[in-house]
PDB file of C-alpha atoms in Angstrom:
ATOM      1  CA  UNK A   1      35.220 -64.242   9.788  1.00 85.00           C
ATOM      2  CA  UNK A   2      34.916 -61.935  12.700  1.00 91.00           C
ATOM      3  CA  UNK A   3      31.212 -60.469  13.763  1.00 94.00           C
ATOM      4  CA  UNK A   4      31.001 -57.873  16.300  1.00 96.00           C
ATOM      5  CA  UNK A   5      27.316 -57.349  18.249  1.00 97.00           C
ATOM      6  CA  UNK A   6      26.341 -54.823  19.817  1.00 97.00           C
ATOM      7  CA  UNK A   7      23.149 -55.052  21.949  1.00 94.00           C
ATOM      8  CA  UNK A   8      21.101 -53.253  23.015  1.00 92.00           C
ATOM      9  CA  UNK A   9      20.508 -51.770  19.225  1.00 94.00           C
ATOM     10  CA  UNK A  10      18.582 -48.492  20.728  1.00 95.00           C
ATOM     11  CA  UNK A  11      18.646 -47.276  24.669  1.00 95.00           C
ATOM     12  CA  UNK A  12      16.503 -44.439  25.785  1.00 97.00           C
ATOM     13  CA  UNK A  13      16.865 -43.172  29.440  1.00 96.00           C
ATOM     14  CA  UNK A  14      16.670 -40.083  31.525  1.00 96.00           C
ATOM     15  CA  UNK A  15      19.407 -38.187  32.628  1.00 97.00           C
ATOM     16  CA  UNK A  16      21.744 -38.269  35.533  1.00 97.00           C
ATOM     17  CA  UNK A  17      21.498 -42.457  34.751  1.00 96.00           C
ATOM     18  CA  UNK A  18      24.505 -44.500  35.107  1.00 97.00           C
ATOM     19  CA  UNK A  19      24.618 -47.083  31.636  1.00 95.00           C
ATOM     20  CA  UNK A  20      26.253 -49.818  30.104  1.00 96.00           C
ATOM     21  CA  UNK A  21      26.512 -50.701  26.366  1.00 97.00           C
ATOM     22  CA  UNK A  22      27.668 -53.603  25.226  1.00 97.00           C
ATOM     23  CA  UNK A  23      30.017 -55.078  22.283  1.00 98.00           C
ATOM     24  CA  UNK A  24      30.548 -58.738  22.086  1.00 98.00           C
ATOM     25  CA  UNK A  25      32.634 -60.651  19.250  1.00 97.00           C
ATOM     26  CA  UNK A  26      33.480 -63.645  17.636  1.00 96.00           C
ATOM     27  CA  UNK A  27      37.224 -64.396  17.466  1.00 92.00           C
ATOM     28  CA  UNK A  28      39.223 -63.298  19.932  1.00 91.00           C
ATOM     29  CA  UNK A  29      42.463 -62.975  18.573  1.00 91.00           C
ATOM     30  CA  UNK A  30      41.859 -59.088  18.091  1.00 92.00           C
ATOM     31  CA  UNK A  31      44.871 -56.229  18.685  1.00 91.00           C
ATOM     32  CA  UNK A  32      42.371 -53.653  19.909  1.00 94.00           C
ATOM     33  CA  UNK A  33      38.647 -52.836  20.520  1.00 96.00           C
ATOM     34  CA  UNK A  34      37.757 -49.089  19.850  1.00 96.00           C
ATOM     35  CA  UNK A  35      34.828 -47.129  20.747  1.00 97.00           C
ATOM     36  CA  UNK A  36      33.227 -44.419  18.765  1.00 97.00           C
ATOM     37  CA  UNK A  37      30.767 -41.830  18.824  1.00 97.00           C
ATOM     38  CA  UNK A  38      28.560 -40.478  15.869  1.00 96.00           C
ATOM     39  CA  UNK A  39      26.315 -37.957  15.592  1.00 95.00           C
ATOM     40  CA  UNK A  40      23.480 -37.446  13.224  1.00 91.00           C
ATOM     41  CA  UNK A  41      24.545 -37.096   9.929  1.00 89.00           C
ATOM     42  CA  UNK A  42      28.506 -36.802  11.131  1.00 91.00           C
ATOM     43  CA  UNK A  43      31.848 -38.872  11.058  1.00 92.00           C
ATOM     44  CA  UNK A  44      33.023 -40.873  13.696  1.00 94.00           C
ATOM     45  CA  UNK A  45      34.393 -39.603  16.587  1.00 94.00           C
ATOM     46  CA  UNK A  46      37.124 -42.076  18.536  1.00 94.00           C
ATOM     47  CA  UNK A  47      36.226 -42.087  22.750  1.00 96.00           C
ATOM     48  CA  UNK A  48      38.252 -44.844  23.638  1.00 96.00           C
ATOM     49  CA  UNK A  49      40.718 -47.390  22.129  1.00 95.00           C
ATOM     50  CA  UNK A  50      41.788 -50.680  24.441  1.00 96.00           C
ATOM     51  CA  UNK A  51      45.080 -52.614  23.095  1.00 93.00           C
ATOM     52  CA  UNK A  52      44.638 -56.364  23.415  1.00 92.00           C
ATOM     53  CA  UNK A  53      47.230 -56.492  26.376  1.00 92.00           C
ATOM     54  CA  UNK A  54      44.523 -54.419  28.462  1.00 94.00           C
ATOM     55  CA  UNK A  55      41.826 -54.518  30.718  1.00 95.00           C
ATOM     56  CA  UNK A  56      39.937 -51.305  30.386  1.00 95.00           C
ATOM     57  CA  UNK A  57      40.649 -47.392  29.199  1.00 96.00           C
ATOM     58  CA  UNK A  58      38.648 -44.292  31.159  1.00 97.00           C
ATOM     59  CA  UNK A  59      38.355 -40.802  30.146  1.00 95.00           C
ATOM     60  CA  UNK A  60      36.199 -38.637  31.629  1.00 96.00           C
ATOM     61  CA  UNK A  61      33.199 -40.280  32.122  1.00 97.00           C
ATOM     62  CA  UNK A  62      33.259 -43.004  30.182  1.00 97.00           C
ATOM     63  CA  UNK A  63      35.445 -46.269  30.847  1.00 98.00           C
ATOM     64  CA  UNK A  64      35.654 -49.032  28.514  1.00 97.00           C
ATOM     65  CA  UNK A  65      36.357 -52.789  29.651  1.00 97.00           C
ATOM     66  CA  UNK A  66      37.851 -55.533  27.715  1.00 97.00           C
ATOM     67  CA  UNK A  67      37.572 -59.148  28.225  1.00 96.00           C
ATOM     68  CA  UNK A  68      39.443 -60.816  25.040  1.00 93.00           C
ATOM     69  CA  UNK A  69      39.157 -64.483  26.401  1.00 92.00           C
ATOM     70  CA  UNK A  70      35.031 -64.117  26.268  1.00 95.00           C
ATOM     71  CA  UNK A  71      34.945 -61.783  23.300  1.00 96.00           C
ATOM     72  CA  UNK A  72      33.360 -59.239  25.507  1.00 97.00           C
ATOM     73  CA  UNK A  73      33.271 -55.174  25.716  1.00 98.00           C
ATOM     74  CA  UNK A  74      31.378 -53.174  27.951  1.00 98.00           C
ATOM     75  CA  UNK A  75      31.434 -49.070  28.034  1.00 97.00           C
ATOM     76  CA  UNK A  76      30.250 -47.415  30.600  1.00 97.00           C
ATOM     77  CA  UNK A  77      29.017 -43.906  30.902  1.00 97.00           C
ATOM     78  CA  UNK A  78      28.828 -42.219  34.211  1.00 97.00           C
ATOM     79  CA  UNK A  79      26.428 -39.739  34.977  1.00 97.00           C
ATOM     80  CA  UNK A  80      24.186 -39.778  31.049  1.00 97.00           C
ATOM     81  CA  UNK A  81      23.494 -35.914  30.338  1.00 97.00           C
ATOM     82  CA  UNK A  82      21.628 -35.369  27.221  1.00 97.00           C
ATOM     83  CA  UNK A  83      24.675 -34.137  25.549  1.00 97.00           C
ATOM     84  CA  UNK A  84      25.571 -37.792  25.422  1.00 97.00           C
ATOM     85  CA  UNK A  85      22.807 -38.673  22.814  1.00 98.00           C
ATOM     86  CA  UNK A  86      24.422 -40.115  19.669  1.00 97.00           C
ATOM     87  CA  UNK A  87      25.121 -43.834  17.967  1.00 96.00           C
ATOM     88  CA  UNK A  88      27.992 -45.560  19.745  1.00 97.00           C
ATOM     89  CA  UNK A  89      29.939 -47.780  17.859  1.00 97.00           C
ATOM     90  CA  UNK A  90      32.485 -50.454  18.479  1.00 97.00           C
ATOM     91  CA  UNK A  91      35.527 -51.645  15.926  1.00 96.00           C
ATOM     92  CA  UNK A  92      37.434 -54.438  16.967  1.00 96.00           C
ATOM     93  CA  UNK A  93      40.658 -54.846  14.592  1.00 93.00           C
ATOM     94  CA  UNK A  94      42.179 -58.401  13.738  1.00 89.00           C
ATOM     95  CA  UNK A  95      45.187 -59.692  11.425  1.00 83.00           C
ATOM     96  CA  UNK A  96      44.112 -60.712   8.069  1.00 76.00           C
ATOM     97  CA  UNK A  97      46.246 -61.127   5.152  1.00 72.00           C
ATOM     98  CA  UNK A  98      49.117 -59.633   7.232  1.00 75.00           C
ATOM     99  CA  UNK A  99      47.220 -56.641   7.482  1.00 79.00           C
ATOM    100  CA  UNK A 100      45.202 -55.489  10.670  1.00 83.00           C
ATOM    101  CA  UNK A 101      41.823 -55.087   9.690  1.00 88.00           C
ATOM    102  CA  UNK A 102      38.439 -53.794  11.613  1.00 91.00           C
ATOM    103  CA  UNK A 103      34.883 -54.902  11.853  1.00 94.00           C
ATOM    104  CA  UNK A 104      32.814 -53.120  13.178  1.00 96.00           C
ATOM    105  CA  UNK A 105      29.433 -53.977  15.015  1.00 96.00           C
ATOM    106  CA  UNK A 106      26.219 -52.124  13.797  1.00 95.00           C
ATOM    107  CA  UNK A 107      26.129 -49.684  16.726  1.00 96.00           C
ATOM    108  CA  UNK A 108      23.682 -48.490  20.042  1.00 96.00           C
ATOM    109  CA  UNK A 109      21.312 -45.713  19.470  1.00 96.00           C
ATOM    110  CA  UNK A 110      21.548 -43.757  22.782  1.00 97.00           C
ATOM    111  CA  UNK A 111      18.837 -41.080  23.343  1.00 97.00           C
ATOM    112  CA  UNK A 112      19.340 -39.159  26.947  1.00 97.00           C
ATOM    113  CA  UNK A 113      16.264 -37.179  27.992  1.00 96.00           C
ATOM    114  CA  UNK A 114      16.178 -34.302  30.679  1.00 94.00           C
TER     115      UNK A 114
ATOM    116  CA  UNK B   1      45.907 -29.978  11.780  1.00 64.00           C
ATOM    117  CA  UNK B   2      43.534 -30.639   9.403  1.00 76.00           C
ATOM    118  CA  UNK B   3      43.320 -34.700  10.126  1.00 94.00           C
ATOM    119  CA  UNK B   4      40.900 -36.888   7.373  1.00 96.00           C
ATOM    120  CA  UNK B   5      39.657 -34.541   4.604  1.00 96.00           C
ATOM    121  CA  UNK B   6      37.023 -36.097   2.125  1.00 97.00           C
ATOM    122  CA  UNK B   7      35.637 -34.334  -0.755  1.00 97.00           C
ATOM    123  CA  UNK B   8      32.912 -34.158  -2.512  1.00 97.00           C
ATOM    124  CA  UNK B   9      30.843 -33.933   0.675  1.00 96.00           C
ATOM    125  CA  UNK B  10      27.712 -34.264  -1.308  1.00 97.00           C
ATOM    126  CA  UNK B  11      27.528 -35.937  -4.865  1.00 97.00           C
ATOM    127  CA  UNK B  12      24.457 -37.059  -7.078  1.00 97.00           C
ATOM    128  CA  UNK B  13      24.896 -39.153  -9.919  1.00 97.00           C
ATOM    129  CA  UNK B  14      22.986 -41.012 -12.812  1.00 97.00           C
ATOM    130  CA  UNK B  15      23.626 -44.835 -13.108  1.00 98.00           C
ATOM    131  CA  UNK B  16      26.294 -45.447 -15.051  1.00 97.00           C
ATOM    132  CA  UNK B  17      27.804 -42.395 -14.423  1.00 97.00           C
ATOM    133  CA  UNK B  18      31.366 -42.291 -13.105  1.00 97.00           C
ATOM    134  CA  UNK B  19      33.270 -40.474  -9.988  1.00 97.00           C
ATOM    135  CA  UNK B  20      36.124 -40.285  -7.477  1.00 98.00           C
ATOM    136  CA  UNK B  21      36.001 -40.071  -4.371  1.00 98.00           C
ATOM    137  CA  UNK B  22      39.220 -38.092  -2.755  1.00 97.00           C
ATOM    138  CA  UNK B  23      40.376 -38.987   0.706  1.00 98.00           C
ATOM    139  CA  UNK B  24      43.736 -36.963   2.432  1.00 97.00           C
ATOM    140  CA  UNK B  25      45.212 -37.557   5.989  1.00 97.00           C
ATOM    141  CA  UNK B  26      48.025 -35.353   7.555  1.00 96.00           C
ATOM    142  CA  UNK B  27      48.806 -37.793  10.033  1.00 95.00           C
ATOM    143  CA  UNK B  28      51.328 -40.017   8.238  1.00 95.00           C
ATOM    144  CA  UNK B  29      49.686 -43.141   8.593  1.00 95.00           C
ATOM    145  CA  UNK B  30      50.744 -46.031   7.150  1.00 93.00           C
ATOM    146  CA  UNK B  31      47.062 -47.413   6.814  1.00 93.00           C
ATOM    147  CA  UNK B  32      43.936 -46.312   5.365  1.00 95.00           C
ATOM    148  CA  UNK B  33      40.467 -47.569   4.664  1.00 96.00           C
ATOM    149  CA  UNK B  34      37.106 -46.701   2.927  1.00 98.00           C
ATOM    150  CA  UNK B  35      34.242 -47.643   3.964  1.00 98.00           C
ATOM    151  CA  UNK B  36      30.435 -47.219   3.518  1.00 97.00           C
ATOM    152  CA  UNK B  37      27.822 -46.986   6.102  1.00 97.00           C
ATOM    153  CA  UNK B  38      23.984 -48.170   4.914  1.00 94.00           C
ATOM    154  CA  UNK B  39      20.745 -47.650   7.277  1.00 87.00           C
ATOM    155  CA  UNK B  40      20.965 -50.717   9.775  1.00 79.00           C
ATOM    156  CA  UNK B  41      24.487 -52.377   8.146  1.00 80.00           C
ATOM    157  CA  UNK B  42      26.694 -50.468  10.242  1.00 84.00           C
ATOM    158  CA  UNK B  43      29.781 -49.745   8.806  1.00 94.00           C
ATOM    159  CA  UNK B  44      31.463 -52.346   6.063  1.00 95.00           C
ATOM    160  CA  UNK B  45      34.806 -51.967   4.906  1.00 95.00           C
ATOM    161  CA  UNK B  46      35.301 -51.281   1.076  1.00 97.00           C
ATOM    162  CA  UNK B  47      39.118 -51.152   0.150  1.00 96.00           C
ATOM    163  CA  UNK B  48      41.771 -50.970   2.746  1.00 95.00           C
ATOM    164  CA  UNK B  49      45.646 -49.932   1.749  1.00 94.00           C
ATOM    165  CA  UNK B  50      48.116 -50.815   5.062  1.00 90.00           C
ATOM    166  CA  UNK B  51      50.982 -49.089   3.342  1.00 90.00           C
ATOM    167  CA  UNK B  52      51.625 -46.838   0.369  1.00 90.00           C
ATOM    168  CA  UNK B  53      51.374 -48.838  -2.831  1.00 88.00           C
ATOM    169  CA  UNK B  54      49.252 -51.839  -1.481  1.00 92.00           C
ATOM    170  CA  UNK B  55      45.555 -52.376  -1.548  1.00 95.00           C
ATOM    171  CA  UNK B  56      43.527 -55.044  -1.023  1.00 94.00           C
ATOM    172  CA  UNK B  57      39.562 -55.802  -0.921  1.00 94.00           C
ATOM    173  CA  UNK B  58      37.458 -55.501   1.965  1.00 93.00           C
ATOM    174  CA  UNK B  59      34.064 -56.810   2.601  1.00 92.00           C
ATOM    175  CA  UNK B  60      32.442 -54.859  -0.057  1.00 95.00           C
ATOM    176  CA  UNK B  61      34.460 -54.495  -3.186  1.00 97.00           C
ATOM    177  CA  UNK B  62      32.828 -54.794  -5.930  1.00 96.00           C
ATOM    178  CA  UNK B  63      32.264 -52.075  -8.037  1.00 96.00           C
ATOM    179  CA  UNK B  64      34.632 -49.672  -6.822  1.00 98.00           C
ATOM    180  CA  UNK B  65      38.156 -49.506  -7.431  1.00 97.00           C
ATOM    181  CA  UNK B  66      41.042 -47.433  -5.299  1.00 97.00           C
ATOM    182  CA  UNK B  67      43.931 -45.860  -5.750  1.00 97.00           C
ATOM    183  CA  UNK B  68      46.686 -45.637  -2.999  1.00 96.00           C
ATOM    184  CA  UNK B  69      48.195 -42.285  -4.672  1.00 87.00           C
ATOM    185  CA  UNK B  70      50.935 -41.390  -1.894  1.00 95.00           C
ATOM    186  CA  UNK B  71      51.280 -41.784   1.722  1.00 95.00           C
ATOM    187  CA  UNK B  72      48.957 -39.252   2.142  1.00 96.00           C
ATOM    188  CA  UNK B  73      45.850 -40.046  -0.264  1.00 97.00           C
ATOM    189  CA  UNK B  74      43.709 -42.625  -0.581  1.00 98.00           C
ATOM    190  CA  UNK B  75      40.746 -42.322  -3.465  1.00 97.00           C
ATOM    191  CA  UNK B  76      37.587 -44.707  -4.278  1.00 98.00           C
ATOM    192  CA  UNK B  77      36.347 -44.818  -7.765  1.00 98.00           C
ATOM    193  CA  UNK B  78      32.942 -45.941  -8.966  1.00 97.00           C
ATOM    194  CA  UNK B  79      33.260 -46.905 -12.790  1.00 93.00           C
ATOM    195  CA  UNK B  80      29.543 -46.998 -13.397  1.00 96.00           C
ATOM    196  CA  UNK B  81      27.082 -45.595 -10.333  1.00 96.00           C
ATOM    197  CA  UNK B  82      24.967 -48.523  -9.808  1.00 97.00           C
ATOM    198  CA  UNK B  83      21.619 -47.125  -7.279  1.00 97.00           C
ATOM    199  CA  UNK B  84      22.685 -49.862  -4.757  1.00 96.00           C
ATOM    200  CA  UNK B  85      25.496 -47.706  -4.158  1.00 97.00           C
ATOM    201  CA  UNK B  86      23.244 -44.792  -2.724  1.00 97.00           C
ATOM    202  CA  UNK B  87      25.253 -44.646   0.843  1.00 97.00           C
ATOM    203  CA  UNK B  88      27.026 -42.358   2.834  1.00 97.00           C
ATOM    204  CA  UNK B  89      31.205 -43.313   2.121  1.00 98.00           C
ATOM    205  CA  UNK B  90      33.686 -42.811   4.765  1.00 97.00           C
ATOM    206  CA  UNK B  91      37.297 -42.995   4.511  1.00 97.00           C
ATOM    207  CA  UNK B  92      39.720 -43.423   7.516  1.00 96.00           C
ATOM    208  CA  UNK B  93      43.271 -43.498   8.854  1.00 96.00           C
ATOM    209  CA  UNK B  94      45.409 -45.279  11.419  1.00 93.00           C
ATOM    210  CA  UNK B  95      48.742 -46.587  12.619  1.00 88.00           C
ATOM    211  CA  UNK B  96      49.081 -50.011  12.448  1.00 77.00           C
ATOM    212  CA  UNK B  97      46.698 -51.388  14.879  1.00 74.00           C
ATOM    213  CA  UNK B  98      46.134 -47.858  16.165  1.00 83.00           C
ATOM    214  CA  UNK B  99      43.659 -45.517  16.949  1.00 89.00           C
ATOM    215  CA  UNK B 100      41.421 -44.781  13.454  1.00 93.00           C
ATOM    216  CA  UNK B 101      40.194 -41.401  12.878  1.00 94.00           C
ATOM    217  CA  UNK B 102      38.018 -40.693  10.365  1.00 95.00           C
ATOM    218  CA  UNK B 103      36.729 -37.914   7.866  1.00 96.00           C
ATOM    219  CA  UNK B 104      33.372 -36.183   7.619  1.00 94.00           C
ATOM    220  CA  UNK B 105      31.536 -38.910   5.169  1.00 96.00           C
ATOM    221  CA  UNK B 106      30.390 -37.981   1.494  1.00 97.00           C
ATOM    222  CA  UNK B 107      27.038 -38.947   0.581  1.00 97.00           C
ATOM    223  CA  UNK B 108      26.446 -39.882  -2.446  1.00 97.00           C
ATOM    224  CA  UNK B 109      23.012 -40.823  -3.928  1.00 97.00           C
ATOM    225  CA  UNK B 110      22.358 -42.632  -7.289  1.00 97.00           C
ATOM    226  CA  UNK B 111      19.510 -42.279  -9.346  1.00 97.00           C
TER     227      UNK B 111
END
């Protein structure tokens, strides 16, 4: 059964900081890793998705490594403005049953103070 | 584009009572999912259907039942509210191994 972590569970930090979060799993015979954004009380918001064939996905200021072989993601966010305070989530999706099917890791709780 | 709708977004209940829970995507995806999120569980998966007409059990299942209606519509059913299923219920879309994009959340609280 595939378990996705996601450590560190809460991250406070002032702003302008350059930080990593970080998303490690189990099995990795996975067809993507996706990271997600959620704000209080809202859906999920998809930042980044990285296929299993690659290495790492940027936009903006965030980029998003992979590292299948280890079971390892790492997003980074350039530059932390308070804007960027939410619960970051990763979803890594694997074939079960013939179907592709995600787990997803219990998120960070990123506050960004000015 | 309207993307994942889910209503109700708000919905109490008394236990044993019954409801469904309506999902819609305009994206034509083959697959979608519910889920439900719970304070320090993350997100667990529920029901997911990868194409119209199949479903099949997720972590969570019991208690609920789903309906794959049409490409386009996905519902959850709770027979008889139990208050363990007090949780805020998601339901998403994707392509096959594609991005997933989900839907505002109902929350649903059982007393």
């Amino acid at each position: 059964k595939q378990e996705v972590t996601q450590i560190p569970a809460a991250l406070s930090v002032p702003e302008g900081e350059n930080l990593v979060l970080n998303c490690s799993f189990t099995d990795s015979a996975i067809y993507n890793l996706q990271w997600f954004r959620q704000d209080p009380g809202k859906g999920l918001t998809s930042l980044l998705l990285i296929q299993s064939s690659q290495r790492e996905q940027t936009s903006g200021r965030l980029n998003a490594s992979l590292d299948k072989s280890s079971g390892r993601s790492t997003l980074y966010i350039a530059a932390s403005q308070p804007g960027d305070s939410a619960t970051y989530l990763c979803a890594v999706t694997s074939l079960g049953g013939g179907s592709y099917i995600p787990t997803f890791g219990r998120g960070t709780s990123l506050i960004v103070h000015p | 584009n309207a993307g994942v709708t889910q209503t109700p977004k708000f919905q109490v209940l008394k236990t044993g009572q019954s409801m469904t829970l309506q999902c819609a995507q305009d994206m034509n995806h083959n697959s979608m999912y519910w889920y439900r999120q719970d304070p320090g569980m993350g997100l667990r998966l529920i029901y997911y259907s990868a194409s119209e007409g199949t479903t099949d059990k997720g972590e969570v299942p019991n208690g609920y039942n789903v309906s794959r209606l049409n490409k386009r519509e996905f519902s959850l059913r709770l027979e008889s509210a139990a208050p363990s299923q007090t949780s805020v219920y998601f339901c998403a879309s994707s392509a096959p191994a594609g991005h997933q994009y989900f839907g505002p959340g109902t929350r649903l609280l059982v007393l």
